[in-house]
mmCIF file of C-alpha atoms in Angstrom:
data_model
loop_
_atom_site.group_PDB
_atom_site.id
_atom_site.type_symbol
_atom_site.label_atom_id
_atom_site.label_comp_id
_atom_site.label_asym_id
_atom_site.label_seq_id
_atom_site.Cartn_x
_atom_site.Cartn_y
_atom_site.Cartn_z
ATOM 1 C CA UNK A 1 6.226 26.822 -35.548
ATOM 2 C CA UNK A 2 7.537 24.120 -33.225
ATOM 3 C CA UNK A 3 11.328 23.947 -33.067
ATOM 4 C CA UNK A 4 12.397 20.332 -33.532
ATOM 5 C CA UNK A 5 15.702 21.020 -31.778
ATOM 6 C CA UNK A 6 13.784 21.985 -28.636
ATOM 7 C CA UNK A 7 12.124 18.559 -28.578
ATOM 8 C CA UNK A 8 15.539 16.917 -28.258
ATOM 9 C CA UNK A 9 15.624 18.089 -24.634
ATOM 10 C CA UNK A 10 12.285 16.437 -23.843
ATOM 11 C CA UNK A 11 12.375 14.626 -20.479
ATOM 12 C CA UNK A 12 11.319 11.072 -21.255
ATOM 13 C CA UNK A 13 11.775 9.943 -17.647
ATOM 14 C CA UNK A 14 8.917 12.225 -16.552
ATOM 15 C CA UNK A 15 6.666 10.885 -19.290
ATOM 16 C CA UNK A 16 7.561 7.286 -18.457
ATOM 17 C CA UNK A 17 6.522 7.792 -14.825
ATOM 18 C CA UNK A 18 3.293 9.521 -15.870
ATOM 19 C CA UNK A 19 2.395 6.729 -18.320
ATOM 20 C CA UNK A 20 3.075 4.075 -15.675
ATOM 21 C CA UNK A 21 0.822 5.864 -13.165
ATOM 22 C CA UNK A 22 -1.966 6.321 -15.739
ATOM 23 C CA UNK A 23 -1.706 2.641 -16.707
ATOM 24 C CA UNK A 24 -1.934 1.584 -13.063
ATOM 25 C CA UNK A 25 -5.007 3.775 -12.762
ATOM 26 C CA UNK A 26 -6.742 2.216 -15.767
ATOM 27 C CA UNK A 27 -6.022 -1.338 -14.611
ATOM 28 C CA UNK A 28 -7.125 -0.485 -11.070
ATOM 29 C CA UNK A 29 -10.397 1.054 -12.263
ATOM 30 C CA UNK A 30 -11.104 -2.031 -14.396
ATOM 31 C CA UNK A 31 -10.578 -4.349 -11.422
ATOM 32 C CA UNK A 32 -12.297 -2.228 -8.786
ATOM 33 C CA UNK A 33 -15.411 -1.465 -10.854
ATOM 34 C CA UNK A 34 -15.901 -5.074 -12.004
ATOM 35 C CA UNK A 35 -18.740 -7.194 -10.741
ATOM 36 C CA UNK A 36 -17.433 -9.388 -7.896
ATOM 37 C CA UNK A 37 -15.519 -12.388 -9.176
ATOM 38 C CA UNK A 38 -16.548 -15.764 -7.779
ATOM 39 C CA UNK A 39 -13.234 -17.554 -8.194
ATOM 40 C CA UNK A 40 -14.868 -20.034 -10.563
ATOM 41 C CA UNK A 41 -14.037 -18.135 -13.752
ATOM 42 C CA UNK A 42 -12.499 -20.616 -16.186
ATOM 43 C CA UNK A 43 -11.468 -18.477 -19.131
ATOM 44 C CA UNK A 44 -11.121 -15.018 -20.568
ATOM 45 C CA UNK A 45 -14.790 -14.882 -21.558
ATOM 46 C CA UNK A 46 -15.857 -15.458 -17.950
ATOM 47 C CA UNK A 47 -13.657 -12.584 -16.771
ATOM 48 C CA UNK A 48 -14.789 -10.252 -19.552
ATOM 49 C CA UNK A 49 -18.403 -10.892 -18.606
ATOM 50 C CA UNK A 50 -17.735 -9.520 -15.116
ATOM 51 C CA UNK A 51 -15.794 -6.446 -16.227
ATOM 52 C CA UNK A 52 -17.466 -3.056 -16.365
ATOM 53 C CA UNK A 53 -15.244 -1.145 -18.757
ATOM 54 C CA UNK A 54 -17.385 1.984 -18.954
ATOM 55 C CA UNK A 55 -15.211 3.943 -16.541
ATOM 56 C CA UNK A 56 -12.026 2.599 -18.142
ATOM 57 C CA UNK A 57 -13.164 3.815 -21.562
ATOM 58 C CA UNK A 58 -14.191 7.200 -20.175
ATOM 59 C CA UNK A 59 -10.876 7.577 -18.358
ATOM 60 C CA UNK A 60 -9.083 6.620 -21.543
ATOM 61 C CA UNK A 61 -10.886 9.440 -23.334
ATOM 62 C CA UNK A 62 -10.009 11.761 -20.438
ATOM 63 C CA UNK A 63 -6.359 10.845 -20.902
ATOM 64 C CA UNK A 64 -6.465 11.493 -24.656
ATOM 65 C CA UNK A 65 -7.982 14.927 -23.992
ATOM 66 C CA UNK A 66 -5.206 15.504 -21.462
ATOM 67 C CA UNK A 67 -2.576 14.477 -24.019
ATOM 68 C CA UNK A 68 -4.042 16.936 -26.538
ATOM 69 C CA UNK A 69 -3.850 19.720 -23.936
ATOM 70 C CA UNK A 70 -0.311 18.619 -23.058
ATOM 71 C CA UNK A 71 0.772 18.975 -26.697
ATOM 72 C CA UNK A 72 -0.755 22.447 -26.939
ATOM 73 C CA UNK A 73 1.032 23.531 -23.743
ATOM 74 C CA UNK A 74 4.484 22.358 -24.841
ATOM 75 C CA UNK A 75 4.112 23.867 -28.320
ATOM 76 C CA UNK A 76 4.249 27.457 -27.047
ATOM 77 C CA UNK A 77 7.244 28.995 -25.271
ATOM 78 C CA UNK A 78 6.464 29.188 -21.549
ATOM 79 C CA UNK A 79 7.506 32.863 -21.479
ATOM 80 C CA UNK A 80 4.299 33.648 -23.373
ATOM 81 C CA UNK A 81 2.250 32.379 -20.416
ATOM 82 C CA UNK A 82 2.793 35.631 -18.520
ATOM 83 C CA UNK A 83 1.025 37.598 -21.261
ATOM 84 C CA UNK A 84 -2.165 35.539 -21.174
ATOM 85 C CA UNK A 85 -2.354 34.420 -17.559
ATOM 86 C CA UNK A 86 -4.356 37.384 -16.282
ATOM 87 C CA UNK A 87 -7.142 36.621 -18.771
ATOM 88 C CA UNK A 88 -7.114 32.917 -17.891
ATOM 89 C CA UNK A 89 -7.020 33.649 -14.159
ATOM 90 C CA UNK A 90 -9.945 36.084 -14.164
ATOM 91 C CA UNK A 91 -11.870 33.794 -16.496
ATOM 92 C CA UNK A 92 -11.550 30.855 -14.120
ATOM 93 C CA UNK A 93 -12.382 33.004 -11.072
ATOM 94 C CA UNK A 94 -15.523 34.083 -12.949
ATOM 95 C CA UNK A 95 -16.400 30.404 -13.490
ATOM 96 C CA UNK A 96 -15.902 29.760 -9.762
ATOM 97 C CA UNK A 97 -18.406 32.516 -9.047
ATOM 98 C CA UNK A 98 -20.885 31.085 -11.574
ATOM 99 C CA UNK A 99 -20.784 27.752 -9.757
ATOM 100 C CA UNK A 100 -22.892 29.199 -6.944
ATOM 101 C CA UNK A 101 -25.818 29.333 -9.372
ATOM 102 C CA UNK A 102 -25.552 25.596 -10.089
ATOM 103 C CA UNK A 103 -26.903 22.607 -8.216
ATOM 104 C CA UNK A 104 -24.909 20.623 -5.698
ATOM 105 C CA UNK A 105 -23.051 17.536 -6.863
ATOM 106 C CA UNK A 106 -22.236 15.220 -3.947
ATOM 107 C CA UNK A 107 -22.812 18.121 -1.557
ATOM 108 C CA UNK A 108 -20.432 20.521 -3.337
ATOM 109 C CA UNK A 109 -21.125 23.297 -5.829
ATOM 110 C CA UNK A 110 -17.942 22.521 -7.705
ATOM 111 C CA UNK A 111 -18.995 21.191 -11.119
ATOM 112 C CA UNK A 112 -20.670 22.369 -14.286
ATOM 113 C CA UNK A 113 -22.684 19.430 -15.584
ATOM 114 C CA UNK A 114 -22.292 19.082 -19.357
ATOM 115 C CA UNK A 115 -25.251 16.816 -20.091
ATOM 116 C CA UNK A 116 -24.736 16.842 -23.856
ATOM 117 C CA UNK A 117 -21.247 15.382 -23.373
ATOM 118 C CA UNK A 118 -22.206 13.306 -20.316
ATOM 119 C CA UNK A 119 -19.358 15.023 -18.470
ATOM 120 C CA UNK A 120 -18.741 17.519 -15.698
ATOM 121 C CA UNK A 121 -16.202 20.344 -15.581
ATOM 122 C CA UNK A 122 -14.572 21.341 -12.286
ATOM 123 C CA UNK A 123 -13.129 24.878 -12.581
ATOM 124 C CA UNK A 124 -11.443 24.489 -9.194
ATOM 125 C CA UNK A 125 -9.091 21.936 -10.756
ATOM 126 C CA UNK A 126 -8.129 24.169 -13.671
ATOM 127 C CA UNK A 127 -7.624 27.061 -11.258
ATOM 128 C CA UNK A 128 -4.619 25.230 -9.795
ATOM 129 C CA UNK A 129 -2.688 25.806 -13.018
ATOM 130 C CA UNK A 130 -3.840 29.428 -13.173
ATOM 131 C CA UNK A 131 -2.587 30.038 -9.627
ATOM 132 C CA UNK A 132 0.756 28.404 -10.413
ATOM 133 C CA UNK A 133 1.380 30.558 -13.489
ATOM 134 C CA UNK A 134 0.062 33.801 -11.967
ATOM 135 C CA UNK A 135 2.077 33.436 -8.767
ATOM 136 C CA UNK A 136 5.168 32.291 -10.661
ATOM 137 C CA UNK A 137 5.050 35.474 -12.723
ATOM 138 C CA UNK A 138 4.769 37.750 -9.677
ATOM 139 C CA UNK A 139 7.403 35.974 -7.582
ATOM 140 C CA UNK A 140 9.884 35.573 -10.453
ATOM 141 C CA UNK A 141 9.680 39.271 -11.311
ATOM 142 C CA UNK A 142 10.570 40.155 -7.725
ATOM 143 C CA UNK A 143 13.417 37.626 -7.801
ATOM 144 C CA UNK A 144 14.750 39.138 -11.045
ATOM 145 C CA UNK A 145 14.792 42.626 -9.513
ATOM 146 C CA UNK A 146 15.757 41.955 -5.897
ATOM 147 C CA UNK A 147 17.100 38.399 -5.810
ATOM 148 C CA UNK A 148 14.144 37.235 -3.715
ATOM 149 C CA UNK A 149 10.454 37.784 -3.070
ATOM 150 C CA UNK A 150 10.198 41.026 -1.133
ATOM 151 C CA UNK A 151 8.022 44.109 -0.749
ATOM 152 C CA UNK A 152 4.705 44.346 1.094
ATOM 153 C CA UNK A 153 2.717 45.221 -2.041
ATOM 154 C CA UNK A 154 4.237 42.406 -4.103
ATOM 155 C CA UNK A 155 3.692 39.796 -1.404
ATOM 156 C CA UNK A 156 0.160 41.034 -0.716
ATOM 157 C CA UNK A 157 -0.640 40.844 -4.443
ATOM 158 C CA UNK A 158 0.716 37.293 -4.647
ATOM 159 C CA UNK A 159 -1.253 36.262 -1.562
ATOM 160 C CA UNK A 160 -4.410 37.808 -3.028
ATOM 161 C CA UNK A 161 -3.982 35.745 -6.193
ATOM 162 C CA UNK A 162 -4.224 32.621 -4.024
ATOM 163 C CA UNK A 163 -6.723 33.842 -1.410
ATOM 164 C CA UNK A 164 -9.557 34.808 -3.796
ATOM 165 C CA UNK A 165 -10.054 31.328 -5.351
ATOM 166 C CA UNK A 166 -9.271 29.685 -2.003
ATOM 167 C CA UNK A 167 -12.179 31.474 -0.341
ATOM 168 C CA UNK A 168 -14.460 30.668 -3.278
ATOM 169 C CA UNK A 169 -13.753 26.921 -3.140
ATOM 170 C CA UNK A 170 -14.072 26.899 0.649
ATOM 171 C CA UNK A 171 -17.582 28.296 0.202
ATOM 172 C CA UNK A 172 -18.516 25.442 -2.177
ATOM 173 C CA UNK A 173 -17.366 23.852 0.258
ATOM 174 C CA UNK A 174 -14.204 22.084 -0.991
ATOM 175 C CA UNK A 175 -11.496 22.013 1.659
ATOM 176 C CA UNK A 176 -9.219 19.675 -0.328
ATOM 177 C CA UNK A 177 -8.859 21.980 -3.323
ATOM 178 C CA UNK A 178 -8.272 24.950 -1.018
ATOM 179 C CA UNK A 179 -5.532 22.955 0.724
ATOM 180 C CA UNK A 180 -3.793 22.414 -2.627
ATOM 181 C CA UNK A 181 -3.985 26.129 -3.477
ATOM 182 C CA UNK A 182 -2.272 27.037 -0.206
ATOM 183 C CA UNK A 183 0.428 24.393 -0.731
ATOM 184 C CA UNK A 184 1.181 25.817 -4.180
ATOM 185 C CA UNK A 185 1.605 29.276 -2.648
ATOM 186 C CA UNK A 186 3.859 27.956 0.125
ATOM 187 C CA UNK A 187 6.123 26.109 -2.334
ATOM 188 C CA UNK A 188 6.486 29.114 -4.647
ATOM 189 C CA UNK A 189 7.063 31.501 -1.734
ATOM 190 C CA UNK A 190 9.717 29.162 -0.361
ATOM 191 C CA UNK A 191 11.635 29.033 -3.640
ATOM 192 C CA UNK A 192 11.234 32.817 -3.809
ATOM 193 C CA UNK A 193 13.294 33.014 -0.610
ATOM 194 C CA UNK A 194 10.708 35.070 1.226
ATOM 195 C CA UNK A 195 11.999 36.587 4.484
ATOM 196 C CA UNK A 196 11.532 34.616 7.700
ATOM 197 C CA UNK A 197 9.673 37.571 9.208
ATOM 198 C CA UNK A 198 6.826 37.062 6.755
ATOM 199 C CA UNK A 199 6.841 33.332 7.466
ATOM 200 C CA UNK A 200 6.556 33.988 11.211
ATOM 201 C CA UNK A 201 3.713 36.440 10.589
ATOM 202 C CA UNK A 202 1.915 33.879 8.402
ATOM 203 C CA UNK A 203 2.353 31.199 11.080
ATOM 204 C CA UNK A 204 0.858 33.556 13.649
ATOM 205 C CA UNK A 205 -2.093 34.310 11.387
ATOM 206 C CA UNK A 206 -2.591 30.578 10.874
ATOM 207 C CA UNK A 207 -2.704 29.953 14.618
ATOM 208 C CA UNK A 208 -5.318 32.673 15.017
ATOM 209 C CA UNK A 209 -7.195 32.009 11.780
ATOM 210 C CA UNK A 210 -7.507 28.211 11.965
ATOM 211 C CA UNK A 211 -10.008 28.208 14.858
ATOM 212 C CA UNK A 212 -11.978 31.006 13.173
ATOM 213 C CA UNK A 213 -12.042 29.106 9.865
ATOM 214 C CA UNK A 214 -13.148 25.966 11.699
ATOM 215 C CA UNK A 215 -15.992 27.860 13.324
ATOM 216 C CA UNK A 216 -17.207 30.104 10.497
ATOM 217 C CA UNK A 217 -15.904 28.800 7.141
ATOM 218 C CA UNK A 218 -16.021 25.012 7.478
ATOM 219 C CA UNK A 219 -19.275 23.200 6.889
ATOM 220 C CA UNK A 220 -20.692 20.971 9.594
ATOM 221 C CA UNK A 221 -19.617 17.927 7.596
ATOM 222 C CA UNK A 222 -16.026 19.215 7.397
ATOM 223 C CA UNK A 223 -15.980 19.916 11.132
ATOM 224 C CA UNK A 224 -17.185 16.398 11.797
ATOM 225 C CA UNK A 225 -14.487 14.982 9.536
ATOM 226 C CA UNK A 226 -11.854 16.756 11.610
ATOM 227 C CA UNK A 227 -13.403 15.517 14.851
ATOM 228 C CA UNK A 228 -13.553 11.965 13.537
ATOM 229 C CA UNK A 229 -9.955 12.257 12.335
ATOM 230 C CA UNK A 230 -8.918 13.141 15.898
ATOM 231 C CA UNK A 231 -11.191 10.451 17.381
ATOM 232 C CA UNK A 232 -11.989 7.678 14.841
ATOM 233 C CA UNK A 233 -14.479 6.023 17.195
ATOM 234 C CA UNK A 234 -16.611 9.169 17.480
ATOM 235 C CA UNK A 235 -18.858 8.390 14.487
ATOM 236 C CA UNK A 236 -17.721 5.195 12.709
ATOM 237 C CA UNK A 237 -21.008 4.662 10.847
ATOM 238 C CA UNK A 238 -21.326 8.086 9.215
ATOM 239 C CA UNK A 239 -18.501 10.610 9.003
ATOM 240 C CA UNK A 240 -15.895 8.027 9.926
ATOM 241 C CA UNK A 241 -17.302 5.320 7.649
ATOM 242 C CA UNK A 242 -15.228 6.072 4.549
ATOM 243 C CA UNK A 243 -11.915 5.995 6.383
ATOM 244 C CA UNK A 244 -12.906 2.953 8.427
ATOM 245 C CA UNK A 245 -13.764 0.927 5.323
ATOM 246 C CA UNK A 246 -10.683 2.200 3.528
ATOM 247 C CA UNK A 247 -8.379 1.112 6.347
ATOM 248 C CA UNK A 248 -10.014 -2.319 6.444
ATOM 249 C CA UNK A 249 -9.439 -2.726 2.688
ATOM 250 C CA UNK A 250 -5.822 -1.587 2.990
ATOM 251 C CA UNK A 251 -5.193 -3.973 5.872
ATOM 252 C CA UNK A 252 -6.827 -6.889 4.066
ATOM 253 C CA UNK A 253 -4.240 -6.590 1.298
ATOM 254 C CA UNK A 254 -1.484 -7.544 3.761
ATOM 255 C CA UNK A 255 2.002 -7.852 2.244
ATOM 256 C CA UNK A 256 1.406 -9.001 -1.325
ATOM 257 C CA UNK A 257 -2.315 -8.309 -1.825
ATOM 258 C CA UNK A 258 -5.233 -10.362 -3.061
ATOM 259 C CA UNK A 259 -4.428 -9.603 -6.683
ATOM 260 C CA UNK A 260 -6.389 -7.658 -9.268
ATOM 261 C CA UNK A 261 -9.462 -9.345 -10.793
ATOM 262 C CA UNK A 262 -9.506 -11.762 -7.868
ATOM 263 C CA UNK A 263 -12.397 -13.241 -5.933
ATOM 264 C CA UNK A 264 -14.721 -10.823 -4.112
ATOM 265 C CA UNK A 265 -12.478 -7.991 -2.958
ATOM 266 C CA UNK A 266 -13.960 -5.408 -0.597
ATOM 267 C CA UNK A 267 -13.653 -2.763 -3.311
ATOM 268 C CA UNK A 268 -15.561 -4.918 -5.812
ATOM 269 C CA UNK A 269 -18.197 -5.675 -3.184
ATOM 270 C CA UNK A 270 -18.755 -1.894 -2.796
ATOM 271 C CA UNK A 271 -17.600 -1.776 0.835
ATOM 272 C CA UNK A 272 -15.132 1.005 -0.054
ATOM 273 C CA UNK A 273 -16.949 4.283 -0.859
ATOM 274 C CA UNK A 274 -15.689 6.363 -3.804
ATOM 275 C CA UNK A 275 -13.579 3.341 -4.671
ATOM 276 C CA UNK A 276 -12.603 4.539 -8.180
ATOM 277 C CA UNK A 277 -12.029 8.203 -7.293
ATOM 278 C CA UNK A 278 -10.953 9.555 -3.901
ATOM 279 C CA UNK A 279 -10.322 6.166 -2.233
ATOM 280 C CA UNK A 280 -8.846 4.292 -5.177
ATOM 281 C CA UNK A 281 -5.573 3.819 -3.279
ATOM 282 C CA UNK A 282 -7.396 1.561 -0.799
ATOM 283 C CA UNK A 283 -8.582 -0.703 -3.625
ATOM 284 C CA UNK A 284 -5.105 -0.770 -5.140
ATOM 285 C CA UNK A 285 -3.403 -1.736 -1.878
ATOM 286 C CA UNK A 286 -6.066 -4.382 -1.282
ATOM 287 C CA UNK A 287 -5.137 -5.874 -4.644
ATOM 288 C CA UNK A 288 -1.359 -5.336 -4.622
ATOM 289 C CA UNK A 289 -0.671 -5.297 -0.899
ATOM 290 C CA UNK A 290 1.880 -3.294 1.059
ATOM 291 C CA UNK A 291 4.495 -3.949 -1.617
ATOM 292 C CA UNK A 292 2.293 -2.596 -4.406
ATOM 293 C CA UNK A 293 1.299 0.470 -2.392
ATOM 294 C CA UNK A 294 4.940 1.162 -1.592
ATOM 295 C CA UNK A 295 5.892 0.934 -5.275
ATOM 296 C CA UNK A 296 3.227 3.517 -6.173
ATOM 297 C CA UNK A 297 4.498 5.877 -3.472
ATOM 298 C CA UNK A 298 8.040 5.405 -4.794
ATOM 299 C CA UNK A 299 6.845 6.287 -8.314
ATOM 300 C CA UNK A 300 5.395 9.548 -6.995
ATOM 301 C CA UNK A 301 8.569 10.319 -5.069
ATOM 302 C CA UNK A 302 10.640 9.706 -8.187
ATOM 303 C CA UNK A 303 8.456 12.146 -10.109
ATOM 304 C CA UNK A 304 8.621 14.769 -7.350
ATOM 305 C CA UNK A 305 12.384 14.463 -6.945
ATOM 306 C CA UNK A 306 12.865 14.522 -10.701
ATOM 307 C CA UNK A 307 11.048 17.848 -10.871
ATOM 308 C CA UNK A 308 13.036 19.201 -7.912
ATOM 309 C CA UNK A 309 16.208 18.215 -9.764
ATOM 310 C CA UNK A 310 14.972 20.080 -12.837
ATOM 311 C CA UNK A 311 14.251 23.184 -10.764
ATOM 312 C CA UNK A 312 17.792 23.102 -9.357
ATOM 313 C CA UNK A 313 19.260 23.021 -12.870
ATOM 314 C CA UNK A 314 17.164 25.847 -14.305
ATOM 315 C CA UNK A 315 18.546 29.387 -14.448
ATOM 316 C CA UNK A 316 15.401 31.360 -15.298
ATOM 317 C CA UNK A 317 13.423 32.394 -12.187
ATOM 318 C CA UNK A 318 10.074 32.107 -13.975
ATOM 319 C CA UNK A 319 10.934 28.562 -15.051
ATOM 320 C CA UNK A 320 11.987 27.607 -11.518
ATOM 321 C CA UNK A 321 8.791 28.999 -9.985
ATOM 322 C CA UNK A 322 6.615 27.182 -12.542
ATOM 323 C CA UNK A 323 8.247 23.813 -11.877
ATOM 324 C CA UNK A 324 8.149 24.276 -8.106
ATOM 325 C CA UNK A 325 4.486 25.290 -8.268
ATOM 326 C CA UNK A 326 3.611 22.122 -10.187
ATOM 327 C CA UNK A 327 5.690 20.072 -7.746
ATOM 328 C CA UNK A 328 3.807 21.630 -4.837
ATOM 329 C CA UNK A 329 0.481 20.744 -6.424
ATOM 330 C CA UNK A 330 1.478 17.101 -6.976
ATOM 331 C CA UNK A 331 2.993 16.758 -3.501
ATOM 332 C CA UNK A 332 -0.142 18.148 -1.831
ATOM 333 C CA UNK A 333 -2.393 15.739 -3.732
ATOM 334 C CA UNK A 334 -0.311 12.649 -3.011
ATOM 335 C CA UNK A 335 0.262 13.514 0.651
ATOM 336 C CA UNK A 336 -3.389 14.334 1.365
ATOM 337 C CA UNK A 337 -4.990 11.533 -0.674
ATOM 338 C CA UNK A 338 -2.848 8.684 0.615
ATOM 339 C CA UNK A 339 -2.878 10.220 4.097
ATOM 340 C CA UNK A 340 -6.684 10.298 4.279
ATOM 341 C CA UNK A 341 -6.922 6.782 2.815
ATOM 342 C CA UNK A 342 -4.921 5.319 5.700
ATOM 343 C CA UNK A 343 -6.314 7.634 8.374
ATOM 344 C CA UNK A 344 -3.339 9.977 8.743
ATOM 345 C CA UNK A 345 -5.145 13.024 7.306
ATOM 346 C CA UNK A 346 -8.753 14.265 7.469
ATOM 347 C CA UNK A 347 -11.003 13.287 4.561
ATOM 348 C CA UNK A 348 -11.161 16.134 2.042
ATOM 349 C CA UNK A 349 -12.296 14.412 -1.146
ATOM 350 C CA UNK A 350 -9.113 14.896 -3.128
ATOM 351 C CA UNK A 351 -8.100 12.586 -6.024
ATOM 352 C CA UNK A 352 -4.862 10.665 -6.490
ATOM 353 C CA UNK A 353 -3.021 12.235 -9.472
ATOM 354 C CA UNK A 354 -3.019 10.267 -12.763
ATOM 355 C CA UNK A 355 -4.694 7.285 -11.062
ATOM 356 C CA UNK A 356 -8.109 8.361 -9.744
ATOM 357 C CA UNK A 357 -10.994 8.513 -12.191
ATOM 358 C CA UNK A 358 -11.871 12.076 -13.164
ATOM 359 C CA UNK A 359 -11.576 14.212 -16.281
ATOM 360 C CA UNK A 360 -10.905 17.657 -14.801
ATOM 361 C CA UNK A 361 -8.161 16.432 -12.487
ATOM 362 C CA UNK A 362 -6.432 14.368 -15.175
ATOM 363 C CA UNK A 363 -6.639 17.304 -17.593
ATOM 364 C CA UNK A 364 -5.107 19.610 -14.973
ATOM 365 C CA UNK A 365 -2.317 17.151 -14.243
ATOM 366 C CA UNK A 366 -1.464 16.703 -17.925
ATOM 367 C CA UNK A 367 -1.369 20.480 -18.434
ATOM 368 C CA UNK A 368 0.918 20.723 -15.398
ATOM 369 C CA UNK A 369 3.231 18.060 -16.838
ATOM 370 C CA UNK A 370 3.204 20.022 -20.086
ATOM 371 C CA UNK A 371 4.375 23.117 -18.222
ATOM 372 C CA UNK A 372 7.289 21.200 -16.673
ATOM 373 C CA UNK A 373 8.283 19.686 -20.019
ATOM 374 C CA UNK A 374 7.942 23.075 -21.733
ATOM 375 C CA UNK A 375 10.309 24.690 -19.256
ATOM 376 C CA UNK A 376 12.830 21.835 -19.409
ATOM 377 C CA UNK A 377 12.824 21.642 -23.203
ATOM 378 C CA UNK A 378 13.572 25.354 -23.525
ATOM 379 C CA UNK A 379 16.326 25.574 -20.949
ATOM 380 C CA UNK A 380 19.623 27.012 -22.256
ATOM 381 C CA UNK A 381 21.772 24.405 -23.964
ATOM 382 C CA UNK A 382 25.262 23.684 -22.690
ATOM 383 C CA UNK A 383 28.053 24.863 -24.979
#
């Protein structure tokens, strides 16, 4: 039974930021996916005729599903997570293995196509939450016993929890999701106060392993994306095309933008690839300009810093690790997505949280928000 007194500690500031970001996403999708406006529209009927609200409606349904999952997550005490996580983790890893028997979708074996529902499920997204909870349990137990994350076996076990799904998504290949997994591990290890010796060893392994991964694990397309990132003029019409068009759209927005639902934007004219998913930030900045893009970044920073504040106030190690894991996931997504949109990071095909179109990612983000709210609501009350 849900304790009504627990709900009194609900963090409304987090939910306000999430609702603002989701609303921006819905409005952006409506504008970006519309047929190009001519500038001669005289009334509401003329604008409605140009709008393609299919993706807006579908994203709205995605959000409602996410809200339902959010409510389920906050209804159960977060301490129960540690009793069910191993089943959830192995179940999702099994789904990641099953993906290799499916057909490619946009060059990646990352989705189960649910034709009856006209949807697709991406287990790699849901695995982010499983990694957060599983690693939080391991690290927090070590912190409870020793005051920090220590012990070769414990650290190796925690690393294995992250490495197994990371390798599986790299083989899909999906470098962006693998990047998020590693960031989650780094954030949780950091809050676990892991010894600097292990950090130095990991850095050394990264120096040695990165060239090997580039040579043997990355697909040819991923290698080309890295080359183009280092030299944008190397292949501007193929592997560098997405970033090139994105940067043009961002630059065309200038300071204040062209406005949403305005005449013939580059996003509406289909010059920006993946304009409603991975590169939606380019379409938003084209419409709202540098000021609008800056406001969105500030909203994300407010959410990240709010969660960091929560983690500082929590006393339970499991709660701290859960919140920091979710914060790491959000930070990785925002940093990589916006970075690749403006040419500061290689293209990895990673969505912008709460804004990009996509059911699996929005569901994962809403579950993650539910975890943060669950932890905060059940923190010890001041007497």
